[in-house]
Amino acid sequence: MNDVKGRITSGYLKYELKTFEKMPVRIWDDAREASRYVAQSIALAIRQKQQDGEKIVLGLATGSTPIKVYEELVRMHKEEGLSFRNVVTFNLDEYYPMPKEARQSYWRFMHEYLFDHVDILPENIHIPDGTLPIEEVAAYCERYEKMIDLAGGIDIQLLGIGRTGHIGFNEPGSWETSTTRMVRLDHLTRHDAIKDFGSEDEVPYRAITMGIASIFKARIIYLMAFGQHKASIIREAVEGDISHSVPASFLQKHPNTRIILDRSAAEDLTRMKAPWLVGICNWTDDLICKAVVWLSQKTGKPILKLTDEDYNEHGLSELLIEEANYYELNIRIFNRLQRTITGWPGGKPNADDTNRPERAHPASKRVIIFSPHPDDDVISMGGTFQRLVDQGHDVHVAYQTSGNIAVHDHDALRYAEFMLEFDQMQQALTDSNRALYEKVIHFLRHKRADQLDIPEVRTIKGLIRRGEARAGARFVGLNDDHIHFLDMPFYETGVARKAPLSEADIQLVTHLLERVQPHQVYAAGDLADPHGTHRVCLDAIFEAFRRLRERPWMKDCWLWLYRGAWHEWAVHEIEMAVPMSPLQLRRKRQAIFMHQSQKDRPPFPGDDNREFWQRAEDRNRATAHTYRQLGLAEYEAMEAFVRWKGLDNA
Ligand code: F6R
């Protein structure tokens, strides 16, 4: 199993004692592998029941988490003859009110991802009904509960987990004895649903959900969580006390619950965060560095002031046995971190580069910065981008997607009216242009919240972002022939949910790499984001690298990963830290300001109320602060990178 740097990660611990975990946990390298495992377990159970001539009852979840399980089940149906004729399903929940055919309905979700593609009998499908008059809901919920019992109870229940700790829509405060009922959604849950509804006002306040007690009746429960945004709630659910404030923690009492995670969602578990507290470790250099950084942060002491007592008192005596001399260990880790800091991200010409993150030669490098959305380049690595240009490298930037869903309608309307009025004033308005502009203006003025944009509006929105990206790149100093817009097709669905990566997407990336033959490539390494745009954009780059691996120039091509808008690399992972002065940080802010459509309140702000420039500055300041706390030099801010060593050119 390879991690982000292409290193072997399985066998991270020699012995796993898991003393902190109160439920069985299985961690997979990525969401796809984990989902395959769950899908195979379900398929096995379906087939076993088929052999016995029995029905099997599945409890199903929606949301981003189970999608790959459903994809795998559909694949098994099509390619391996897995039949669903003996399958009865009960879905966990549905928004209320919610017409079945609405884009956001769980009814539609289940049909799109699973039911329409397999041979399940329609009468065996049960999904809470979001269309009932409110006065009928209570009786309906009682019936739903009874139907589950009549079907013989749920054999296998799939669960995701919300960031509130909800399972189904059982939000914090739900009773352990709760059954199917109408509930109010938590603020955070509604916030997370904005991505599907377009705006918070459109997200329903209520839902119908199976209760905790209904879920508990299942014989086997798989709770799945993928992505770093789930890491802290997973730790609370798995290692914390059983509590109403984290409904998923009730599962600790269930005799047959399995927690299925990818590495990102497992990140906060003690066995990952501080494995030395859990068992005997296989002390690799990276793990030693992680332990020393952890100890320094835990004790609040700079690395060079750590003593053998600190190591012994914090569960690291075993490391001291391996290392013999804590003093030299401190110095070694200090030097390792010190050497990650460089003001020369493209390498320092004519310098000894033995201990520098980048090669000195060639002094001037060809560079491609891949930016998944049109603003990730300046948000995530604006300071480094500027340095690369200032230091004379031949820098290209490639915007991988158009970013066209993240523009407000009122901005698009302003541009449509602008075009109409401009043509009028220039007396250049043709009949066909007038018809076109008026169509767009009419659409935008009368658009319903759940309506998809017409293609012309998507084009305008894409062009708005394109102009902003160009302005940002020009501000940093690029010529227009070094600014590339790939408009990768997988993104062009018009909604938050994207199509899978296609050959055409990979070709676009491959061609650009071939054309530029870069020495350095920068890409958004958001491995934490299992379904999002960043992950797909990164997969396209990985695939292009694999295809081009035999090209002679590839031997000299290094891929540096920055993290997108949300999280930074952990300190022990960082291989290059590029510092910024207060002035450089201000310049970076100006480049981000070029993205006017994303200012104040972008359509998809995520779970953070700060603007993108604020998040970027806070994050870059936090990295500098962490380095300072460890006893290294003090800078205003820092951008951080990890080198991908998935190919053999490392
Ligand atoms: C969905 C459901 C919810 C989700 C949870 C996680 O049927 O009941 O509990 O499982 O909100 O959602 P995602 O998977 O989208 O992160």
XYZ file of C-alpha atoms and ligand atoms in Angstrom:
666
model
C 0.000 0.000 0.000
C 1.376 3.406 -0.945
C 0.688 6.681 0.794
C 0.866 10.139 -0.732
C 4.627 9.949 -1.052
C 4.458 6.495 -2.540
C 5.951 4.916 0.569
C 4.941 1.640 2.036
C 2.431 2.318 4.751
C 0.971 -0.991 5.657
C 2.648 -2.360 8.741
C 2.724 1.123 10.215
C 2.533 -0.559 13.563
C 4.123 -3.886 14.253
C 1.479 -4.660 16.813
C -1.868 -3.012 17.048
C -3.269 -3.018 20.537
C -5.956 -0.429 19.812
C -6.549 0.220 23.471
C -8.323 3.505 22.848
C -10.860 2.224 20.357
C -14.170 1.041 21.690
C -15.405 -0.443 18.426
C -13.674 -2.571 15.783
C -12.056 -0.257 13.240
C -10.615 -1.112 9.837
C -8.527 1.428 8.023
C -7.998 1.301 4.272
C -5.605 3.303 2.160
C -8.430 4.909 0.261
C -12.185 5.119 0.022
C -12.341 2.937 -3.085
C -10.667 -0.034 -1.416
C -12.772 0.385 1.690
C -15.967 0.568 -0.369
C -15.000 -2.490 -2.369
C -14.599 -4.418 0.861
C -18.044 -3.376 2.114
C -19.664 -4.091 -1.265
C -18.078 -7.537 -1.352
C -19.309 -8.321 2.152
C -22.823 -7.309 1.104
C -22.614 -9.346 -2.095
C -21.455 -12.387 -0.149
C -24.396 -12.067 2.229
C -26.844 -11.625 -0.672
C -25.527 -14.769 -2.356
C -25.587 -16.801 0.833
C -29.215 -15.898 1.411
C -29.970 -16.722 -2.235
C -28.543 -20.187 -1.759
C -30.800 -20.660 1.247
C -33.761 -19.355 -0.752
C -34.184 -16.431 1.643
C -34.559 -12.701 1.396
C -31.952 -10.310 2.734
C -32.824 -6.948 4.248
C -30.406 -4.074 3.712
C -30.523 -0.745 5.504
C -29.178 1.894 3.139
C -27.710 5.363 3.499
C -27.296 8.224 1.066
C -24.780 11.086 0.945
C -21.308 11.068 -0.544
C -19.969 8.232 1.610
C -21.734 5.117 0.231
C -21.568 6.115 -3.450
C -18.611 3.884 -4.234
C -20.243 0.931 -2.487
C -23.256 1.335 -4.770
C -21.024 1.717 -7.827
C -19.265 -1.508 -6.933
C -22.564 -3.345 -6.355
C -23.808 -2.156 -9.756
C -20.548 -3.349 -11.326
C -20.970 -6.756 -9.688
C -24.534 -6.945 -10.948
C -23.469 -6.143 -14.514
C -20.226 -8.073 -14.685
C -20.592 -10.866 -12.175
C -24.303 -11.577 -12.320
C -25.037 -10.477 -8.757
C -28.834 -10.467 -8.536
C -30.902 -8.260 -6.238
C -34.160 -10.145 -6.640
C -34.024 -11.422 -3.081
C -33.017 -8.003 -1.676
C -35.344 -5.850 0.404
C -34.121 -2.371 1.283
C -34.999 0.258 3.851
C -33.445 3.664 3.537
C -32.462 5.550 6.617
C -33.947 8.905 5.866
C -35.382 11.544 3.559
C -35.625 15.303 3.762
C -39.042 16.687 4.617
C -40.770 18.048 2.687
C -39.237 16.594 -0.442
C -40.827 15.607 -3.770
C -39.461 12.287 -5.012
C -38.224 13.660 -8.311
C -36.405 16.681 -6.828
C -32.708 16.812 -7.581
C -31.844 16.569 -3.886
C -34.258 13.824 -2.881
C -32.824 10.659 -1.408
C -35.429 8.770 -3.423
C -33.802 10.066 -6.585
C -30.304 9.521 -5.231
C -30.982 5.847 -4.547
C -32.492 5.296 -7.973
C -29.671 7.098 -9.751
C -26.888 5.312 -7.941
C -28.333 1.865 -7.369
C -31.924 0.865 -7.994
C -32.147 1.886 -11.677
C -29.131 -0.265 -12.507
C -29.937 -3.540 -10.752
C -32.785 -6.071 -10.814
C -34.300 -5.202 -7.451
C -38.101 -5.504 -7.354
C -39.707 -2.069 -6.926
C -42.015 -3.384 -4.197
C -38.952 -4.337 -2.127
C -37.684 -0.754 -1.993
C -38.595 1.370 1.032
C -37.578 5.002 1.365
C -39.169 7.386 3.888
C -41.797 9.437 2.090
C -41.094 13.160 2.077
C -44.302 14.008 0.218
C -46.902 13.226 2.900
C -49.036 15.891 4.547
C -47.522 16.704 7.907
C -50.450 15.291 9.898
C -49.894 11.858 8.358
C -46.202 11.640 9.116
C -46.385 10.226 12.653
C -48.595 7.290 11.629
C -46.448 6.719 8.554
C -43.299 6.524 10.699
C -44.908 3.912 12.921
C -45.795 1.886 9.830
C -42.227 2.196 8.483
C -40.880 0.801 11.738
C -43.344 -2.086 11.619
C -42.494 -2.837 8.004
C -38.853 -3.291 8.980
C -39.874 -5.729 11.709
C -42.231 -7.571 9.375
C -39.434 -7.973 6.845
C -37.497 -9.766 9.572
C -35.317 -6.851 10.692
C -32.286 -5.426 8.937
C -29.451 -7.836 8.199
C -26.840 -5.308 7.132
C -27.085 -1.610 7.842
C -24.891 0.935 6.029
C -24.236 4.192 7.829
C -22.366 7.375 7.134
C -21.639 9.884 9.854
C -22.329 13.596 9.802
C -19.893 16.095 11.231
C -22.338 16.533 14.107
C -21.943 12.819 14.848
C -25.390 12.065 13.447
C -26.293 8.668 12.057
C -29.290 8.737 9.796
C -30.579 12.157 10.732
C -30.369 11.432 14.438
C -28.752 14.667 15.497
C -27.072 15.337 18.856
C -29.625 15.012 21.619
C -31.373 12.041 19.990
C -32.518 9.352 22.369
C -31.087 5.908 22.344
C -34.658 4.593 22.286
C -35.752 6.739 19.341
C -37.543 5.111 16.411
C -38.540 6.357 12.955
C -39.798 9.931 13.267
C -39.711 13.468 11.999
C -36.681 15.477 13.196
C -35.236 18.961 12.867
C -31.855 19.165 11.174
C -28.869 20.594 12.973
C -27.435 23.874 11.714
C -24.132 22.218 10.716
C -25.962 19.474 8.831
C -27.981 22.039 6.891
C -24.789 23.911 6.187
C -23.146 20.769 4.794
C -26.185 20.252 2.550
C -25.712 23.631 0.814
C -23.575 21.903 -1.791
C -26.673 20.034 -2.989
C -29.251 22.782 -2.591
C -27.373 25.820 -3.847
C -28.167 28.036 -0.873
C -28.863 27.577 2.813
C -32.385 28.960 2.460
C -33.271 26.050 0.193
C -32.149 23.320 2.601
C -35.159 21.814 4.386
C -35.329 22.223 8.144
C -36.719 18.769 8.716
C -36.306 15.146 7.761
C -37.827 11.753 8.430
C -35.285 9.362 9.840
C -35.032 5.895 11.311
C -34.183 6.228 14.999
C -31.193 5.038 17.000
C -33.219 2.083 18.295
C -34.303 1.205 14.734
C -30.678 1.197 13.601
C -29.661 -0.832 16.615
C -31.903 -3.693 15.618
C -29.670 -4.376 12.599
C -27.584 -7.535 12.865
C -24.446 -6.054 11.287
C -23.674 -2.363 10.973
C -20.993 -0.849 8.758
C -20.327 2.766 9.621
C -18.172 4.287 6.915
C -16.327 7.597 6.945
C -13.957 8.964 4.342
C -11.978 12.184 4.297
C -10.225 14.324 6.824
C -13.319 16.378 7.570
C -14.658 13.296 9.355
C -11.497 12.631 11.401
C -12.373 14.499 14.580
C -15.950 13.213 14.848
C -14.715 9.674 14.201
C -12.298 9.998 17.098
C -15.115 11.170 19.361
C -17.431 8.375 18.254
C -14.809 5.627 18.470
C -12.608 6.685 21.385
C -14.902 9.013 23.323
C -17.550 8.272 25.930
C -21.013 7.212 24.873
C -22.953 10.437 24.777
C -26.091 12.060 23.413
C -23.939 14.767 21.958
C -22.345 12.255 19.549
C -25.171 9.911 18.487
C -22.746 7.608 16.624
C -21.092 6.820 19.971
C -24.198 4.771 20.892
C -22.910 2.213 18.409
C -20.280 1.271 20.993
C -23.074 -0.725 22.634
C -24.000 -2.586 19.457
C -22.515 -6.093 19.355
C -21.673 -6.132 15.678
C -20.676 -2.707 14.396
C -17.627 -2.259 12.181
C -16.095 1.106 11.516
C -14.680 1.383 8.003
C -12.319 4.287 7.362
C -9.853 5.606 4.859
C -6.553 6.928 6.191
C -7.742 10.534 6.260
C -10.817 9.828 8.364
C -8.649 7.787 10.737
C -6.084 10.557 11.146
C -7.190 11.641 14.624
C -7.368 8.179 16.147
C -4.671 7.679 18.742
C -3.178 4.759 16.845
C -2.502 7.149 13.948
C -1.808 10.374 15.840
C 0.381 8.929 18.548
C 0.867 5.228 17.790
C 3.553 4.960 20.490
C 0.744 5.311 23.054
C -0.993 2.275 21.600
C 1.612 -0.336 20.843
C 5.135 -1.104 19.823
C 6.121 0.937 16.795
C 8.171 0.268 13.739
C 10.372 3.354 14.109
C 10.891 4.739 10.617
C 12.472 8.188 10.182
C 9.091 9.713 9.420
C 7.516 8.212 12.509
C 10.396 9.400 14.680
C 9.966 12.905 13.310
C 6.240 12.739 13.982
C 6.884 11.621 17.559
C 9.409 14.366 18.282
C 7.143 17.062 16.828
C 4.259 15.649 18.876
C 6.361 15.658 22.046
C 7.525 19.197 21.456
C 3.930 20.346 20.986
C 2.659 18.326 23.925
C 5.236 19.729 26.334
C 5.270 23.200 24.768
C 9.062 23.007 24.554
C 11.228 23.675 21.509
C 12.777 20.481 20.123
C 16.286 21.312 21.278
C 15.075 21.661 24.864
C 13.437 18.242 25.105
C 14.983 16.022 27.770
C 15.062 12.286 28.346
C 12.450 12.790 31.101
C 10.112 14.357 28.562
C 10.491 11.297 26.348
C 10.014 8.871 29.236
C 7.059 10.643 30.783
C 5.145 10.822 27.506
C 5.233 7.215 26.435
C 8.317 7.528 24.242
C 10.818 5.559 26.327
C 10.826 2.889 23.643
C 12.101 5.444 21.149
C 14.931 6.279 23.510
C 15.918 2.626 23.665
C 16.192 2.578 19.862
C 17.933 5.915 19.600
C 20.217 5.689 22.663
C 20.892 9.424 22.752
C 17.987 11.861 23.015
C 20.271 14.862 22.560
C 21.443 13.729 19.144
C 17.916 12.722 18.262
C 16.734 16.262 19.012
C 19.443 17.716 16.818
C 18.723 15.303 14.001
C 15.026 16.142 13.884
C 15.714 19.839 14.319
C 18.035 19.737 11.295
C 15.539 17.756 9.274
C 12.863 20.389 9.835
C 15.298 23.266 9.414
C 16.267 21.937 5.988
C 12.697 22.028 4.752
C 12.736 25.839 4.899
C 13.786 27.516 1.688
C 13.202 30.853 0.020
C 14.212 29.157 -3.261
C 11.334 26.858 -4.189
C 12.818 26.355 -7.662
C 16.221 25.511 -6.160
C 19.042 27.906 -5.301
C 21.408 28.426 -8.258
C 25.047 27.523 -7.636
C 24.387 26.412 -4.079
C 25.230 23.072 -2.512
C 21.858 21.359 -2.717
C 22.675 18.233 -0.712
C 20.355 19.280 2.082
C 17.970 21.516 0.200
C 14.470 20.481 -0.808
C 15.047 21.321 -4.502
C 17.875 20.803 -6.970
C 20.160 23.705 -7.840
C 20.283 22.680 -11.533
C 19.047 23.736 -13.921
C 19.115 27.206 -12.410
C 16.079 28.201 -14.408
C 13.384 25.560 -14.396
C 10.278 25.004 -16.436
C 7.365 24.846 -14.009
C 3.653 24.026 -14.290
C 1.320 24.963 -11.479
C -1.922 22.996 -11.724
C -4.855 24.724 -10.081
C -8.052 22.618 -9.768
C -10.304 25.673 -9.516
C -9.349 29.044 -10.937
C -8.167 30.423 -7.582
C -6.387 27.529 -5.871
C -3.018 28.597 -7.274
C -2.954 31.938 -5.500
C -4.869 30.802 -2.410
C -2.695 27.818 -1.693
C 0.669 28.804 -3.094
C 0.492 32.465 -4.092
C 3.711 33.298 -2.246
C 5.649 30.448 -3.831
C 4.156 31.226 -7.252
C 5.429 34.788 -6.933
C 8.895 33.670 -5.852
C 9.197 31.229 -8.735
C 8.371 34.006 -11.187
C 10.623 36.543 -9.464
C 13.494 34.069 -9.407
C 13.381 33.732 -13.181
C 11.758 30.347 -13.696
C 9.635 29.671 -16.745
C 6.319 29.332 -14.939
C 3.073 28.120 -16.520
C -0.241 27.907 -14.744
C -2.987 25.491 -15.773
C -6.538 25.955 -14.495
C -7.975 22.496 -14.571
C -11.702 23.259 -14.307
C -13.849 26.212 -15.260
C -15.199 26.698 -11.729
C -18.461 27.764 -13.335
C -20.853 26.499 -10.686
C -19.350 28.745 -8.021
C -20.548 32.077 -9.394
C -23.620 33.876 -8.089
C -26.495 34.443 -10.497
C -26.447 38.168 -9.788
C -22.845 38.350 -11.025
C -23.740 36.522 -14.237
C -26.735 38.810 -14.723
C -24.522 41.870 -14.377
C -22.247 40.606 -17.165
C -25.156 39.695 -19.468
C -26.625 43.168 -19.052
C -23.180 44.652 -19.570
C -22.798 42.861 -22.894
C -26.247 43.918 -24.060
C -25.707 47.540 -23.125
C -22.201 47.633 -24.537
C -23.409 46.352 -27.911
C -26.284 48.841 -27.816
C -24.000 51.777 -27.102
C -21.621 50.724 -29.845
C -24.597 50.304 -32.158
C -23.327 46.801 -32.755
C -26.286 44.868 -31.435
C -27.428 42.276 -33.963
C -30.808 40.590 -33.712
C -29.289 37.256 -32.818
C -27.131 38.774 -30.071
C -30.102 40.630 -28.655
C -32.082 37.380 -28.575
C -29.181 35.625 -26.889
C -28.633 38.270 -24.202
C -32.336 38.573 -23.529
C -32.665 34.833 -23.165
C -29.882 34.805 -20.579
C -31.234 37.833 -18.727
C -34.737 36.418 -18.676
C -33.488 33.078 -17.408
C -31.437 34.635 -14.627
C -34.219 36.957 -13.527
C -36.708 34.100 -13.251
C -34.457 31.256 -12.184
C -35.860 28.979 -9.487
C -33.507 27.879 -6.737
C -33.542 24.245 -7.817
C -33.078 25.007 -11.515
C -29.902 24.096 -13.404
C -28.160 26.821 -15.379
C -28.686 26.851 -19.135
C -25.432 26.352 -21.102
C -25.109 30.061 -21.995
C -25.190 30.991 -18.314
C -22.610 28.347 -17.487
C -20.406 29.836 -20.188
C -20.742 33.334 -18.739
C -19.960 32.057 -15.255
C -16.936 30.176 -16.542
C -15.723 33.281 -18.358
C -16.075 35.369 -15.208
C -13.792 32.973 -13.394
C -11.450 32.752 -16.349
C -11.012 36.532 -16.368
C -10.313 36.535 -12.658
C -7.757 33.735 -12.959
C -6.027 35.574 -15.778
C -5.928 38.745 -13.703
C -4.424 36.841 -10.766
C -1.750 35.163 -12.893
C -0.906 38.424 -14.652
C -0.622 40.106 -11.267
C 2.010 37.543 -10.306
C 3.814 38.329 -13.560
C 2.849 35.683 -16.117
C 2.406 36.363 -19.818
C -0.859 35.227 -21.342
C 0.810 32.445 -23.336
C 1.768 30.835 -20.026
C -1.807 30.790 -18.737
C -3.755 27.664 -19.729
C -7.428 26.843 -19.274
C -8.034 23.118 -19.487
C -11.811 23.174 -18.768
C -11.698 19.486 -17.897
C -14.993 17.886 -19.006
C -15.638 15.844 -15.836
C -16.488 19.105 -14.055
C -19.105 20.279 -16.563
C -22.209 18.698 -15.056
C -23.699 22.008 -13.956
C -24.154 20.689 -10.409
C -21.914 20.004 -7.403
C -21.839 16.275 -8.151
C -19.213 15.629 -10.819
C -18.803 12.987 -13.499
C -16.004 10.444 -13.131
C -12.587 11.163 -14.604
C -12.548 10.419 -18.331
C -9.930 9.811 -20.993
C -10.496 13.326 -22.345
C -9.607 14.803 -18.937
C -6.398 12.822 -18.713
C -5.438 13.733 -22.275
C -5.678 17.453 -21.523
C -3.235 17.137 -18.654
C -0.928 14.789 -20.550
C -0.691 17.121 -23.539
C 0.245 20.106 -21.467
C 2.938 18.137 -19.644
C 4.317 16.906 -22.970
C 4.346 20.401 -24.375
C 6.100 22.102 -21.468
C 8.255 19.174 -20.275
C 8.539 20.718 -16.832
C 11.210 20.186 -14.196
C 8.723 21.021 -11.502
C 4.994 20.463 -11.277
C 2.801 21.751 -8.462
C -0.593 20.190 -7.822
C -3.325 20.298 -5.193
C -2.762 17.193 -3.102
C -6.088 17.050 -1.344
C -6.168 13.370 -0.728
C -8.521 14.122 2.121
C -11.257 14.996 -0.298
C -12.531 11.622 -1.516
C -15.158 12.762 -3.994
C -14.389 16.347 -4.703
C -12.968 18.151 -7.648
C -9.462 18.368 -6.203
C -9.147 14.643 -5.880
C -10.275 14.047 -9.469
C -7.880 16.723 -10.742
C -5.054 15.066 -8.847
C -5.941 11.624 -10.173
C -5.691 13.024 -13.702
C -2.166 14.273 -12.960
C -1.083 10.991 -11.369
C -2.383 9.102 -14.367
C -0.632 11.473 -16.797
C 2.620 10.979 -14.887
C 2.259 7.229 -15.125
C 1.655 7.379 -18.848
C 4.613 9.661 -19.435
C 6.988 7.876 -17.116
C 9.246 6.607 -19.915
C 9.842 10.054 -21.429
C 13.439 11.163 -20.884
C 12.440 14.537 -19.426
C 10.314 12.796 -16.831
C 13.432 11.675 -14.989
C 13.994 15.291 -14.014
C 10.383 16.107 -13.289
C 9.435 16.501 -9.640
C 5.861 16.767 -8.443
C 5.201 18.955 -5.410
C 1.845 18.757 -3.687
C 0.259 21.706 -1.989
C -2.897 21.392 0.001
C -6.040 23.070 -1.247
C -8.244 25.534 0.538
C -8.970 23.455 3.637
C -6.117 21.808 5.522
C -2.364 22.067 5.691
C 0.134 19.225 5.762
C 1.155 18.033 9.191
C 4.582 19.417 10.123
C 6.339 16.062 10.078
C 5.127 15.520 6.500
C 6.337 18.845 5.107
C 9.338 18.582 2.788
C 9.476 22.164 1.582
C 8.343 25.204 3.569
C 8.492 28.496 1.706
C 8.476 31.499 4.045
C 6.800 34.818 3.375
C 7.520 38.271 4.767
C 4.581 40.492 5.805
C 4.916 42.306 2.484
C 4.907 39.092 0.479
C 1.834 37.940 2.360
C 0.076 41.200 1.433
C 0.915 40.656 -2.217
C -0.507 37.197 -2.041
C -3.713 38.673 -0.627
C -3.924 41.069 -3.564
C -3.620 38.192 -6.023
C -6.483 36.400 -4.236
C -8.547 39.595 -4.397
C -8.509 39.322 -8.189
C -11.088 36.578 -7.701
C -13.920 38.976 -7.073
C -16.717 36.476 -7.626
C -15.389 34.487 -4.671
C -15.206 37.392 -2.292
C -17.420 38.011 0.741
C -19.708 35.037 0.396
C -18.957 32.612 -2.436
C -21.718 30.182 -3.449
C -19.786 27.225 -2.002
C -18.005 28.484 1.089
C -17.665 25.046 2.693
C -17.813 24.752 6.460
C -15.836 27.864 7.233
C -17.169 31.382 7.569
C -13.880 33.061 6.755
C -13.165 34.313 3.268
C -10.603 32.406 1.211
C -7.853 34.984 1.694
C -8.410 34.900 5.442
C -8.249 31.126 5.555
C -5.083 31.186 3.481
C -3.410 33.743 5.711
C -4.481 32.052 8.922
C -3.202 28.768 7.648
C 0.127 30.128 6.405
C 0.605 32.022 9.682
C -0.226 28.906 11.662
C 2.477 26.931 9.834
C 5.039 29.630 10.571
C 3.898 29.694 14.180
C 4.274 25.934 14.494
C 7.826 26.073 13.142
C 8.552 28.824 15.636
C 7.134 26.787 18.517
C 9.367 23.900 17.583
C 12.301 26.257 18.021
C 12.977 27.101 14.387
C 13.194 30.547 12.827
C 10.237 32.914 13.107
C 8.560 34.003 9.870
C 5.339 35.857 9.172
C 3.843 32.986 7.188
C 4.793 29.843 5.285
C 3.459 27.718 2.436
C 4.083 24.009 2.693
C 4.684 21.224 0.178
C 5.168 17.486 0.077
C 6.939 15.761 -2.763
C 5.133 12.910 -4.509
C 7.382 9.951 -5.029
C 4.876 7.608 -6.586
C 7.067 7.094 -9.667
C 10.584 5.769 -9.560
C 12.162 9.083 -10.507
C 12.500 9.898 -6.792
C -27.745 9.781 4.745
C -27.609 9.927 6.201
C -26.579 10.785 6.810
C -25.233 10.725 6.099
C -24.236 11.667 6.777
C -22.920 11.725 6.049
O -28.732 8.842 4.415
O -28.368 9.354 6.874
O -26.418 10.384 8.141
O -24.756 9.422 6.122
O -24.777 12.965 6.814
O -23.087 12.327 4.801
P -21.916 12.285 3.706
O -21.704 10.856 3.390
O -22.466 13.042 2.536
O -20.728 12.917 4.336
